[in-house]
Amino acid sequence: MSAGQLPYADLPPAYHRWKWRVLIAYFAFYSFNYLGRFNFSLVQPAVIADLGVTRADTGWINAGMFWGFALGGLVWGRLAERAGFRLIILLGALGTALFNVLASFAGTASGLFAPWAAAGFLNAATWAPGLALIAQWWPRQERGRAIGSANAAAGTALLLVWMTAPWVASIWGWRAALRWPPLALALAGALFYLAVRDRPSQAGLPEYAEPEGVSRAAEDASAGSERGLRAYLHLLKNWRLQIACHVRGLDTLARYGLVSWVPVYYAQAGGFDLKRMALVTFAYPAGLMLGPLTGGWVSDRLFKGNRSAVIRLAALLSASAIAGVALSPADSAPLAALFLIAGGFAISMAPVHALAVDLAGRRLAGTAAGLLTFHGYFYAAAQAWFFGWLSLASPDGWTWVFLIMAATRLLSAAAISRVGA
């Protein structure tokens, strides 16, 4: 046990009040985050109609955002460990809003690409540093639920943008959906910065001592690897973390494949107008909000920290739900809602982020979360282009899009079985 640390059970009541303050503040902040990240995906039909572009064109624009987010994940998590988590998160919120406004003035697909990629890069500053911040306050025995709550905030964020962006676009046009809602994210970032502290020591409190196990071993092994590029090199040698990174990539391919293409699919193949499309596909972010809370609790309590078993179960369940989207009639609103809420729930219940932080330890939590983000959004960028092309490549293109997504879930289940942690 290091100096300044206490066993978790011996920490003072003020510590536990602060840990909840940090978690609740991050949940509230991140609930606004997708107002500046997935607003474009939800107004794609309007962009296609207004600018005279194709699904492949908007797929490239989305790919730019995902590539930007992937690169940002690699940079911001590590930088936040040195510069401070809440400062980097504030920078991400303000920068995302700025580049959304700039993107709203674009008149061509190529004009949208650069500011949207920049928005993705800066928005990444709100995620990996946030998970690392939570890891400073929540030890492994409760980390599944804590990081599950952060992932639930992502579901809440999707619910909010799903309600907001199509509604704003239907009244004032798609440019307004990129121009005004992201300002709420900027305000939320400023309030979050004022509400939290990076580490217990900044609030005059002792830190928790990680008990024996995976995370304690990770913290001991990372001693001396906390500066510069050594942090990356240390984590890249961890084969279990590398598998987790690729599993996250496959998860993100399906997760954001659905975010990117479900609205377009039901608008074009199902004949839903913008408002009806938003109402039906609202089921997907509802599932995304509920799944992480369940997965975190199950992995902490029922599986005693065995995240891999829960990730495998989530992959198998989500494969079935996505196959249901592929094989059911596109104009059936009840079936669409059923499979989307089930798919969102199952995909998001996988505690991959908690596993990555467990395998890295709290000191390198930002770097580990950043590596996970890089892999996740590299895969997400690939799907944004590939599925846009595939949907146009044959008369059955949409069916193949969702069947391939389902197949990636089976691949995730096979890969995570090797990790066993």
Coordinates of C-alpha atoms in Angstrom, one line a residue:
M1 CA 0.0 0.0 0.0
S2 CA 1.5 3.3 -1.1
A3 CA 1.7 6.4 1.2
G4 CA -1.5 8.4 1.2
Q5 CA -3.7 5.3 0.5
L6 CA -6.2 3.5 2.7
P7 CA -8.2 0.3 2.2
Y8 CA -11.4 1.2 0.5
A9 CA -13.5 0.2 3.5
D10 CA -11.6 2.6 5.7
L11 CA -12.0 5.7 3.6
P12 CA -13.9 8.6 5.3
P13 CA -17.5 9.5 4.5
A14 CA -16.4 12.6 2.6
Y15 CA -14.5 10.4 0.1
H16 CA -17.7 8.5 -0.8
R17 CA -19.7 11.8 -1.1
W18 CA -17.0 13.0 -3.6
K19 CA -16.9 9.8 -5.6
W20 CA -20.6 10.1 -6.2
R21 CA -20.3 13.8 -7.0
V22 CA -17.7 13.0 -9.7
L23 CA -19.8 10.2 -11.2
I24 CA -23.1 12.1 -11.2
A25 CA -21.4 15.2 -12.6
Y26 CA -19.8 13.2 -15.4
F27 CA -23.1 11.4 -16.2
A28 CA -24.9 14.7 -16.4
F29 CA -22.2 16.3 -18.6
Y30 CA -21.9 13.3 -21.0
S31 CA -25.6 13.2 -21.5
F32 CA -25.2 16.3 -23.6
N33 CA -22.2 15.1 -25.5
Y34 CA -23.8 13.6 -28.6
L35 CA -25.6 16.8 -29.4
G36 CA -22.2 17.6 -31.0
R37 CA -21.3 14.2 -32.3
F38 CA -24.2 12.1 -33.7
N39 CA -26.5 15.0 -34.7
F40 CA -25.2 14.7 -38.2
S41 CA -26.0 11.0 -38.5
L42 CA -29.6 11.7 -37.6
V43 CA -30.1 14.4 -40.2
Q44 CA -28.4 12.5 -43.0
P45 CA -31.6 12.2 -45.1
A46 CA -32.0 16.0 -45.0
V47 CA -28.4 16.5 -45.9
I48 CA -28.6 14.1 -48.8
A49 CA -31.7 15.8 -50.2
D50 CA -30.4 19.4 -49.7
L51 CA -26.9 18.9 -51.1
G52 CA -27.7 16.3 -53.7
V53 CA -25.1 13.8 -52.3
T54 CA -25.3 10.0 -51.8
R55 CA -25.3 7.7 -48.8
A56 CA -21.7 6.9 -49.8
D57 CA -20.8 10.6 -49.5
T58 CA -22.3 11.0 -46.1
G59 CA -20.7 7.8 -45.1
W60 CA -17.3 9.4 -45.8
I61 CA -18.2 12.4 -43.8
N62 CA -19.1 10.1 -40.8
A63 CA -15.9 8.2 -41.4
G64 CA -14.0 11.5 -41.0
M65 CA -15.6 12.0 -37.6
F66 CA -14.8 8.5 -36.5
W67 CA -11.2 8.8 -37.7
G68 CA -10.9 12.1 -35.8
F69 CA -12.3 10.5 -32.7
A70 CA -9.9 7.5 -33.1
L71 CA -6.9 9.7 -33.3
G72 CA -8.2 11.9 -30.5
G73 CA -8.6 8.9 -28.2
L74 CA -5.0 8.0 -28.7
V75 CA -3.9 11.5 -27.8
W76 CA -6.3 12.9 -25.2
G77 CA -6.3 10.0 -22.7
R78 CA -2.5 10.2 -22.3
L79 CA -2.4 14.0 -22.3
A80 CA -5.1 14.2 -19.6
E81 CA -2.9 12.0 -17.3
R82 CA -0.4 14.8 -17.4
A83 CA -2.4 18.0 -17.9
G84 CA -5.5 17.1 -15.9
F85 CA -8.7 15.2 -16.7
R86 CA -11.3 18.0 -16.2
L87 CA -9.2 20.6 -18.2
I88 CA -9.0 18.3 -21.2
I89 CA -12.7 17.4 -21.0
L90 CA -13.6 21.2 -20.9
L91 CA -11.4 21.7 -24.0
G92 CA -13.2 18.9 -25.8
A93 CA -16.6 20.3 -25.1
L94 CA -15.8 23.8 -26.3
G95 CA -13.9 22.6 -29.3
T96 CA -16.7 20.2 -30.4
A97 CA -19.3 23.0 -30.2
L98 CA -17.0 25.3 -32.3
F99 CA -16.4 22.9 -35.1
N100 CA -20.1 21.9 -35.2
V101 CA -20.9 25.6 -35.9
L102 CA -18.3 25.7 -38.6
A103 CA -19.6 22.5 -40.2
S104 CA -23.1 24.0 -40.4
F105 CA -22.0 26.6 -43.0
A106 CA -20.6 24.0 -45.4
G107 CA -22.2 23.7 -48.8
T108 CA -20.6 20.5 -50.2
A109 CA -19.7 17.1 -48.9
S110 CA -16.0 17.9 -49.0
G111 CA -16.7 21.1 -47.1
L112 CA -18.4 19.1 -44.4
F113 CA -15.6 16.5 -44.1
A114 CA -12.8 18.6 -42.5
P115 CA -14.8 20.4 -39.7
W116 CA -16.7 17.2 -38.9
A117 CA -13.4 15.3 -38.6
A118 CA -12.1 18.0 -36.3
A119 CA -15.2 17.9 -34.2
G120 CA -14.6 14.1 -33.8
F121 CA -11.0 14.7 -32.8
L122 CA -11.9 17.2 -30.1
N123 CA -14.9 15.3 -28.9
A124 CA -12.6 12.4 -28.0
A125 CA -11.2 14.6 -25.3
T126 CA -14.5 14.1 -23.4
W127 CA -14.4 10.3 -23.2
A128 CA -11.1 8.6 -22.3
P129 CA -10.2 11.3 -19.8
G130 CA -13.6 10.9 -18.3
L131 CA -13.2 7.1 -17.7
A132 CA -9.7 7.8 -16.3
L133 CA -11.2 10.4 -13.9
I134 CA -13.8 7.8 -12.7
A135 CA -11.0 5.2 -12.2
Q136 CA -9.2 7.6 -9.7
W137 CA -12.3 7.5 -7.4
W138 CA -13.7 4.0 -8.0
P139 CA -11.7 0.8 -7.3
R140 CA -12.1 -2.5 -9.2
Q141 CA -14.8 -4.0 -7.0
E142 CA -17.2 -1.2 -7.9
R143 CA -15.7 -0.1 -11.2
G144 CA -18.0 -2.1 -13.4
R145 CA -21.0 -0.2 -12.1
A146 CA -19.3 3.1 -12.1
I147 CA -18.0 2.8 -15.7
G148 CA -21.3 1.2 -16.6
S149 CA -22.9 4.4 -15.5
A150 CA -20.6 6.4 -17.8
N151 CA -21.6 4.2 -20.7
A152 CA -25.3 4.6 -19.7
A153 CA -24.7 8.4 -20.0
A154 CA -23.7 7.6 -23.6
G155 CA -27.1 6.0 -24.0
T156 CA -28.8 9.0 -22.4
A157 CA -26.9 11.2 -24.8
L158 CA -28.2 9.3 -27.7
L159 CA -31.7 9.6 -26.4
L160 CA -31.3 13.3 -26.1
V161 CA -29.8 13.8 -29.6
W162 CA -32.4 11.4 -31.1
M163 CA -35.2 13.6 -29.7
T164 CA -33.4 16.9 -30.5
A165 CA -31.6 16.8 -33.8
P166 CA -34.4 15.4 -36.1
W167 CA -36.9 17.8 -34.4
V168 CA -34.7 20.8 -34.9
A169 CA -34.0 19.7 -38.5
S170 CA -37.7 19.2 -39.3
I171 CA -38.5 22.8 -38.3
W172 CA -35.3 24.9 -39.0
G173 CA -33.3 22.6 -41.3
W174 CA -30.3 20.4 -40.8
R175 CA -27.9 23.3 -40.5
A176 CA -29.7 24.4 -37.3
A177 CA -29.2 20.9 -35.8
L178 CA -25.4 21.4 -36.1
R179 CA -25.5 25.0 -35.0
W180 CA -27.6 25.3 -31.8
P181 CA -27.8 22.0 -29.8
P182 CA -23.9 21.7 -29.4
L183 CA -23.9 25.0 -27.5
A184 CA -25.6 23.1 -24.6
L185 CA -22.6 20.8 -24.6
A186 CA -20.2 23.7 -24.2
L187 CA -22.2 25.0 -21.2
A188 CA -22.3 21.5 -19.7
G189 CA -18.5 21.2 -20.0
A190 CA -18.0 24.5 -18.2
L191 CA -20.3 23.4 -15.3
F192 CA -18.6 20.0 -15.1
Y193 CA -15.1 21.6 -14.8
L194 CA -16.3 23.6 -11.8
A195 CA -18.0 20.7 -10.1
V196 CA -15.2 18.0 -9.9
R197 CA -11.6 17.4 -9.0
D198 CA -9.2 15.1 -10.8
R199 CA -8.0 13.0 -7.8
P200 CA -9.0 12.6 -4.2
S201 CA -5.8 14.4 -3.1
Q202 CA -7.1 17.6 -4.8
A203 CA -10.1 17.5 -2.5
G204 CA -7.9 16.8 0.6
L205 CA -8.7 13.1 0.8
P206 CA -6.7 9.9 0.8
E207 CA -6.7 7.6 -2.3
Y208 CA -8.1 4.0 -2.2
A209 CA -5.6 1.1 -2.1
E210 CA -6.4 -1.4 -4.8
P211 CA -6.9 -4.9 -3.3
E212 CA -5.0 -7.9 -4.5
G213 CA -5.9 -9.1 -8.0
V214 CA -5.8 -8.0 -11.6
S215 CA -5.8 -4.3 -11.0
R216 CA -3.2 -4.4 -8.2
A217 CA -0.9 -6.5 -10.3
A218 CA -1.4 -4.0 -13.2
E219 CA -0.5 -1.0 -11.0
D220 CA 2.6 -2.8 -9.7
A221 CA 3.7 -3.8 -13.2
S222 CA 3.2 -0.2 -14.6
A223 CA 5.6 1.4 -12.0
G224 CA 8.1 3.4 -13.9
S225 CA 6.0 3.4 -17.1
E226 CA 4.0 6.5 -16.4
R227 CA 5.9 9.0 -18.4
G228 CA 6.0 9.8 -22.1
L229 CA 5.7 7.0 -24.7
R230 CA 6.7 4.3 -22.1
A231 CA 3.0 4.2 -21.1
Y232 CA 2.0 3.2 -24.6
L233 CA 4.8 0.7 -25.0
H234 CA 4.0 -0.9 -21.6
L235 CA 0.3 -1.4 -22.5
L236 CA 1.0 -2.6 -26.0
K237 CA 2.8 -5.6 -24.5
N238 CA -0.3 -6.6 -22.6
W239 CA -1.8 -9.3 -24.9
R240 CA -5.1 -9.4 -23.0
L241 CA -5.5 -5.7 -23.3
Q242 CA -4.8 -5.9 -27.1
I243 CA -7.6 -8.5 -27.5
A244 CA -9.9 -6.2 -25.5
C245 CA -9.1 -3.4 -27.8
H246 CA -10.0 -5.3 -30.9
V247 CA -13.2 -6.6 -29.3
R248 CA -14.1 -3.0 -28.6
G249 CA -13.4 -2.3 -32.2
L250 CA -15.9 -4.9 -33.3
D251 CA -18.4 -3.7 -30.7
T252 CA -18.1 -0.2 -32.0
L253 CA -18.5 -1.3 -35.6
A254 CA -21.9 -2.7 -34.7
R255 CA -22.9 0.0 -32.1
Y256 CA -22.2 2.9 -34.4
G257 CA -23.1 1.0 -37.5
L258 CA -26.6 0.9 -36.2
V259 CA -26.4 4.6 -35.1
S260 CA -25.2 5.6 -38.6
W261 CA -27.5 3.5 -40.8
V262 CA -30.6 2.5 -38.9
P263 CA -32.2 6.0 -39.4
V264 CA -31.3 6.0 -43.2
Y265 CA -32.6 2.4 -43.5
Y266 CA -36.0 3.0 -42.0
A267 CA -36.4 6.3 -43.8
Q268 CA -35.5 4.9 -47.2
A269 CA -36.4 1.2 -47.1
G270 CA -39.2 1.5 -44.6
G271 CA -40.7 4.8 -46.0
F272 CA -40.7 6.5 -42.6
D273 CA -40.6 10.3 -42.6
L274 CA -38.1 12.1 -40.4
K275 CA -40.3 12.4 -37.3
R276 CA -41.6 8.8 -37.5
M277 CA -38.1 7.5 -38.1
A278 CA -36.9 9.2 -35.0
L279 CA -39.8 7.9 -32.9
V280 CA -39.3 4.2 -34.0
T281 CA -35.5 4.2 -33.9
F282 CA -35.6 5.9 -30.5
A283 CA -35.8 2.4 -29.1
Y284 CA -32.1 1.8 -29.9
P285 CA -30.7 4.5 -27.6
A286 CA -33.2 3.5 -25.0
G287 CA -31.5 0.1 -25.0
L288 CA -28.1 1.7 -25.0
M289 CA -28.9 3.6 -21.8
L290 CA -30.2 0.5 -19.9
G291 CA -27.6 -2.1 -21.0
P292 CA -24.4 -0.6 -19.3
L293 CA -26.0 -0.4 -15.9
T294 CA -27.1 -4.0 -16.1
G295 CA -23.7 -5.2 -17.5
G296 CA -21.7 -3.4 -14.9
W297 CA -23.8 -4.7 -12.0
V298 CA -23.7 -8.2 -13.3
S299 CA -20.0 -8.2 -13.8
D300 CA -19.3 -6.8 -10.3
R301 CA -21.8 -8.8 -8.3
L302 CA -22.7 -12.0 -10.1
F303 CA -19.5 -12.7 -12.0
K304 CA -17.2 -11.2 -9.3
G305 CA -15.3 -9.0 -11.7
N306 CA -15.1 -11.5 -14.6
R307 CA -15.9 -9.0 -17.4
S308 CA -15.1 -11.4 -20.2
A309 CA -18.0 -13.7 -19.4
V310 CA -20.5 -10.8 -19.6
I311 CA -18.9 -9.4 -22.8
R312 CA -19.3 -12.9 -24.4
L313 CA -23.0 -13.1 -23.4
A314 CA -23.6 -9.6 -24.6
A315 CA -22.1 -10.4 -28.0
L316 CA -24.3 -13.5 -28.5
L317 CA -27.5 -11.7 -27.6
S318 CA -26.8 -8.7 -29.8
A319 CA -26.0 -10.9 -32.7
S320 CA -29.5 -12.3 -32.5
A321 CA -31.1 -8.9 -32.3
I322 CA -29.2 -7.4 -35.2
A323 CA -30.0 -10.5 -37.3
G324 CA -33.7 -9.7 -36.5
V325 CA -33.3 -6.2 -37.9
A326 CA -31.8 -7.7 -41.1
L327 CA -34.6 -10.3 -41.6
S328 CA -37.7 -8.5 -40.5
P329 CA -39.8 -6.2 -42.8
A330 CA -38.4 -2.6 -42.9
D331 CA -41.9 -1.1 -42.7
S332 CA -42.8 -2.9 -39.5
A333 CA -42.5 -0.3 -36.7
P334 CA -43.2 -2.8 -33.8
L335 CA -40.6 -5.2 -35.0
A336 CA -38.1 -2.4 -35.6
A337 CA -38.6 -1.1 -32.1
L338 CA -38.3 -4.6 -30.5
F339 CA -35.1 -5.6 -32.2
L340 CA -33.5 -2.1 -31.8
I341 CA -34.1 -1.9 -28.0
A342 CA -32.8 -5.5 -27.6
G343 CA -29.8 -4.8 -29.8
G344 CA -28.9 -1.6 -28.0
F345 CA -29.3 -3.2 -24.6
A346 CA -27.2 -6.2 -25.5
I347 CA -24.4 -4.3 -27.3
S348 CA -24.0 -1.8 -24.5
M349 CA -24.1 -4.3 -21.5
A350 CA -20.5 -5.5 -22.5
P351 CA -18.2 -4.0 -19.8
V352 CA -15.2 -3.7 -22.2
H353 CA -14.1 -0.3 -20.8
A354 CA -14.1 -1.6 -17.2
L355 CA -12.0 -4.6 -18.4
A356 CA -9.4 -2.3 -20.0
V357 CA -9.0 -0.1 -16.9
D358 CA -8.8 -3.3 -14.8
L359 CA -6.0 -4.6 -17.0
A360 CA -4.1 -1.3 -17.0
G361 CA -4.6 0.1 -13.4
R362 CA -5.7 3.6 -12.4
R363 CA -2.4 5.3 -13.2
L364 CA -2.6 4.4 -16.9
A365 CA -6.4 4.4 -17.1
G366 CA -6.5 7.3 -19.5
T367 CA -3.9 5.8 -21.9
A368 CA -5.7 2.4 -21.8
A369 CA -9.1 4.0 -22.5
G370 CA -7.5 6.0 -25.3
L371 CA -6.1 2.8 -26.9
L372 CA -9.5 1.3 -26.6
T373 CA -11.1 4.3 -28.2
F374 CA -8.5 4.3 -31.0
H375 CA -9.3 0.7 -32.0
G376 CA -13.0 1.3 -31.5
Y377 CA -13.3 4.3 -33.8
F378 CA -10.9 2.9 -36.4
Y379 CA -13.4 0.1 -36.9
A380 CA -16.3 2.6 -36.7
A381 CA -14.7 4.7 -39.5
A382 CA -14.4 1.6 -41.6
Q383 CA -18.0 0.7 -41.2
A384 CA -19.2 4.3 -42.0
W385 CA -17.7 4.0 -45.5
F386 CA -18.1 0.2 -46.1
F387 CA -21.8 -0.1 -45.1
G388 CA -22.6 3.1 -47.0
W389 CA -21.1 1.5 -50.1
L390 CA -22.6 -2.0 -49.4
S391 CA -26.1 -0.6 -49.0
L392 CA -25.9 0.6 -52.6
A393 CA -24.0 -2.3 -54.1
S394 CA -26.9 -4.8 -54.6
P395 CA -30.7 -4.9 -54.3
D396 CA -30.2 -6.8 -51.0
G397 CA -27.6 -4.4 -49.8
W398 CA -29.3 -3.4 -46.5
T399 CA -29.8 -7.1 -45.6
W400 CA -26.1 -7.8 -46.0
V401 CA -25.3 -4.7 -44.0
F402 CA -27.1 -5.9 -40.9
L403 CA -26.1 -9.6 -41.3
I404 CA -22.4 -8.6 -41.4
M405 CA -22.9 -6.5 -38.3
A406 CA -24.4 -9.6 -36.6
A407 CA -21.5 -11.7 -37.7
T408 CA -19.0 -9.3 -36.1
R409 CA -20.8 -9.9 -32.8
L410 CA -20.1 -13.7 -33.0
L411 CA -16.4 -12.9 -33.7
S412 CA -16.3 -10.7 -30.6
A413 CA -17.7 -13.6 -28.5
A414 CA -14.9 -15.9 -29.8
A415 CA -12.1 -13.4 -29.3
I416 CA -13.0 -12.4 -25.7
S417 CA -13.1 -16.0 -24.5
R418 CA -9.3 -16.0 -24.6
V419 CA -9.0 -13.1 -22.1
G420 CA -10.6 -14.7 -19.0
A421 CA -10.5 -11.6 -16.7

